[in-house]
Amino acid sequence: MSGSLGRAAAALLRWGRGTGGGGLCGLGVRAAAQLDALVKKDKVVVFLKGTPEQPQCGFSNAVVQILRLHGVRAYAAYNVLDDPELRQGIKDYSNWPTIPQVYLNEWGPGGRTEKAGDPLHQDSK
């Protein structure tokens, strides 16, 4: 991870973003694939309430400020208030109940974005 991105990741973790389970919890295959594509499209992806220019909650504002503080300017931001399906879908995708959610190099609140069907996550027999 590059310097400023690594520092931003560490700051976000210190800020209180732990790790959750990781599962699709009733999320449809098509919706999961679309979310997976969004998360993997950019190095840094943020699902927040509002926009980076106008966050609509204190936690979303904190994420935006942490990224700015560490010089992370290029990131994809998705306003979950514009789309109720996206708002619930990202929670199901990550198995994490709250917004904002930050993904750094495909790592988010539920860990790496690979899901149960991936070879690395299959039980050994």
C-alpha positions as a Markdown table, in Angstrom:
| # | Residue | x | y | z |
|---|---|---|---|---|
| 1 | Met | 0.0 | 0.0 | 0.0 |
| 2 | Ser | 1.4 | 3.4 | -0.9 |
| 3 | Gly | 2.5 | 5.8 | 1.9 |
| 4 | Ser | -0.4 | 8.2 | 2.1 |
| 5 | Leu | -3.0 | 5.4 | 1.5 |
| 6 | Gly | -1.4 | 3.2 | 4.1 |
| 7 | Arg | -1.5 | 6.1 | 6.6 |
| 8 | Ala | -5.1 | 6.8 | 5.8 |
| 9 | Ala | -5.9 | 3.1 | 6.3 |
| 10 | Ala | -4.2 | 3.0 | 9.7 |
| 11 | Ala | -6.0 | 6.2 | 10.7 |
| 12 | Leu | -9.4 | 4.8 | 9.7 |
| 13 | Leu | -8.7 | 1.7 | 11.7 |
| 14 | Arg | -7.7 | 3.7 | 14.7 |
| 15 | Trp | -10.8 | 5.8 | 14.3 |
| 16 | Gly | -12.8 | 2.7 | 15.1 |
| 17 | Arg | -13.6 | 0.7 | 12.0 |
| 18 | Gly | -13.1 | -2.9 | 13.1 |
| 19 | Thr | -13.7 | -6.0 | 11.1 |
| 20 | Gly | -16.9 | -7.9 | 10.7 |
| 21 | Gly | -17.8 | -11.3 | 9.3 |
| 22 | Gly | -18.1 | -11.2 | 5.6 |
| 23 | Gly | -21.0 | -12.7 | 3.8 |
| 24 | Leu | -23.8 | -12.0 | 1.4 |
| 25 | Cys | -26.7 | -12.4 | 3.8 |
| 26 | Gly | -29.5 | -12.7 | 1.3 |
| 27 | Leu | -28.0 | -10.3 | -1.3 |
| 28 | Gly | -28.8 | -11.5 | -4.8 |
| 29 | Val | -26.1 | -12.8 | -7.1 |
| 30 | Arg | -26.5 | -9.9 | -9.6 |
| 31 | Ala | -26.5 | -7.3 | -6.8 |
| 32 | Ala | -23.4 | -8.9 | -5.2 |
| 33 | Ala | -21.6 | -8.9 | -8.5 |
| 34 | Gln | -22.4 | -5.2 | -9.1 |
| 35 | Leu | -21.2 | -4.2 | -5.7 |
| 36 | Asp | -18.1 | -6.4 | -6.1 |
| 37 | Ala | -17.3 | -4.5 | -9.3 |
| 38 | Leu | -17.8 | -1.1 | -7.6 |
| 39 | Val | -15.4 | -2.1 | -4.8 |
| 40 | Lys | -12.8 | -3.5 | -7.1 |
| 41 | Lys | -13.0 | -0.6 | -9.7 |
| 42 | Asp | -10.9 | 1.9 | -7.7 |
| 43 | Lys | -8.1 | 1.8 | -5.1 |
| 44 | Val | -10.2 | 3.6 | -2.6 |
| 45 | Val | -14.0 | 3.4 | -2.5 |
| 46 | Val | -16.2 | 5.0 | 0.1 |
| 47 | Phe | -19.9 | 4.4 | 0.6 |
| 48 | Leu | -21.2 | 7.4 | 2.6 |
| 49 | Lys | -24.2 | 9.4 | 3.5 |
| 50 | Gly | -24.0 | 12.4 | 1.3 |
| 51 | Thr | -21.0 | 13.4 | -0.9 |
| 52 | Pro | -17.4 | 14.2 | 0.0 |
| 53 | Glu | -18.2 | 17.8 | -0.7 |
| 54 | Gln | -21.3 | 17.7 | 1.5 |
| 55 | Pro | -21.4 | 14.8 | 3.9 |
| 56 | Gln | -24.8 | 14.3 | 5.6 |
| 57 | Cys | -23.6 | 12.7 | 8.8 |
| 58 | Gly | -20.8 | 13.2 | 11.3 |
| 59 | Phe | -19.2 | 9.7 | 10.6 |
| 60 | Ser | -19.2 | 10.3 | 6.8 |
| 61 | Asn | -17.6 | 13.7 | 7.4 |
| 62 | Ala | -15.0 | 12.1 | 9.6 |
| 63 | Val | -14.0 | 9.6 | 6.9 |
| 64 | Val | -13.8 | 12.4 | 4.3 |
| 65 | Gln | -11.6 | 14.5 | 6.7 |
| 66 | Ile | -9.3 | 11.6 | 7.5 |
| 67 | Leu | -8.8 | 10.9 | 3.8 |
| 68 | Arg | -8.1 | 14.6 | 3.1 |
| 69 | Leu | -5.7 | 14.8 | 6.1 |
| 70 | His | -3.7 | 12.0 | 4.6 |
| 71 | Gly | -3.7 | 13.4 | 1.1 |
| 72 | Val | -6.0 | 10.8 | -0.4 |
| 73 | Arg | -7.9 | 12.9 | -3.0 |
| 74 | Ala | -8.6 | 10.3 | -5.7 |
| 75 | Tyr | -11.4 | 8.0 | -4.6 |
| 76 | Ala | -14.8 | 6.8 | -5.7 |
| 77 | Ala | -17.6 | 7.9 | -3.5 |
| 78 | Tyr | -21.1 | 6.6 | -3.5 |
| 79 | Asn | -24.0 | 8.4 | -1.8 |
| 80 | Val | -26.2 | 5.7 | -0.2 |
| 81 | Leu | -28.9 | 8.3 | 0.5 |
| 82 | Asp | -29.6 | 8.5 | -3.2 |
| 83 | Asp | -30.3 | 4.7 | -3.5 |
| 84 | Pro | -32.0 | 2.6 | -0.8 |
| 85 | Glu | -31.0 | -0.6 | -2.5 |
| 86 | Leu | -27.3 | 0.5 | -2.5 |
| 87 | Arg | -27.6 | 1.5 | 1.1 |
| 88 | Gln | -28.9 | -2.0 | 2.2 |
| 89 | Gly | -26.9 | -3.8 | -0.4 |
| 90 | Ile | -23.5 | -2.6 | 0.8 |
| 91 | Lys | -24.4 | -3.6 | 4.3 |
| 92 | Asp | -25.4 | -7.1 | 3.1 |
| 93 | Tyr | -22.3 | -7.3 | 0.9 |
| 94 | Ser | -19.9 | -6.6 | 3.8 |
| 95 | Asn | -22.0 | -8.1 | 6.6 |
| 96 | Trp | -21.4 | -4.8 | 8.4 |
| 97 | Pro | -24.5 | -2.9 | 9.6 |
| 98 | Thr | -23.3 | 0.8 | 9.4 |
| 99 | Ile | -22.4 | 3.5 | 6.9 |
| 100 | Pro | -19.9 | 4.9 | 6.0 |
| 101 | Gln | -17.9 | 2.0 | 4.7 |
| 102 | Val | -14.4 | 2.4 | 3.2 |
| 103 | Tyr | -12.7 | -0.1 | 0.9 |
| 104 | Leu | -8.9 | 0.2 | 0.4 |
| 105 | Asn | -7.5 | -2.0 | -2.2 |
| 106 | Glu | -10.6 | -4.3 | -2.0 |
| 107 | Trp | -10.3 | -4.5 | 1.9 |
| 108 | Gly | -13.4 | -3.2 | 3.7 |
| 109 | Pro | -15.2 | -3.7 | 7.0 |
| 110 | Gly | -15.8 | -7.4 | 6.4 |
| 111 | Gly | -12.2 | -8.1 | 5.3 |
| 112 | Arg | -11.1 | -8.8 | 1.8 |
| 113 | Thr | -13.9 | -8.8 | -0.8 |
| 114 | Glu | -13.5 | -12.4 | -1.8 |
| 115 | Lys | -16.6 | -14.3 | -0.7 |
| 116 | Ala | -17.4 | -17.8 | 0.4 |
| 117 | Gly | -17.2 | -19.4 | -3.1 |
| 118 | Asp | -13.6 | -18.4 | -3.6 |
| 119 | Pro | -10.9 | -21.2 | -3.4 |
| 120 | Leu | -9.1 | -19.4 | -0.6 |
| 121 | His | -12.2 | -19.5 | 1.6 |
| 122 | Gln | -13.2 | -23.2 | 1.1 |
| 123 | Asp | -12.9 | -25.5 | 4.1 |
| 124 | Ser | -10.1 | -28.0 | 3.8 |
| 125 | Lys | -11.3 | -31.6 | 3.6 |
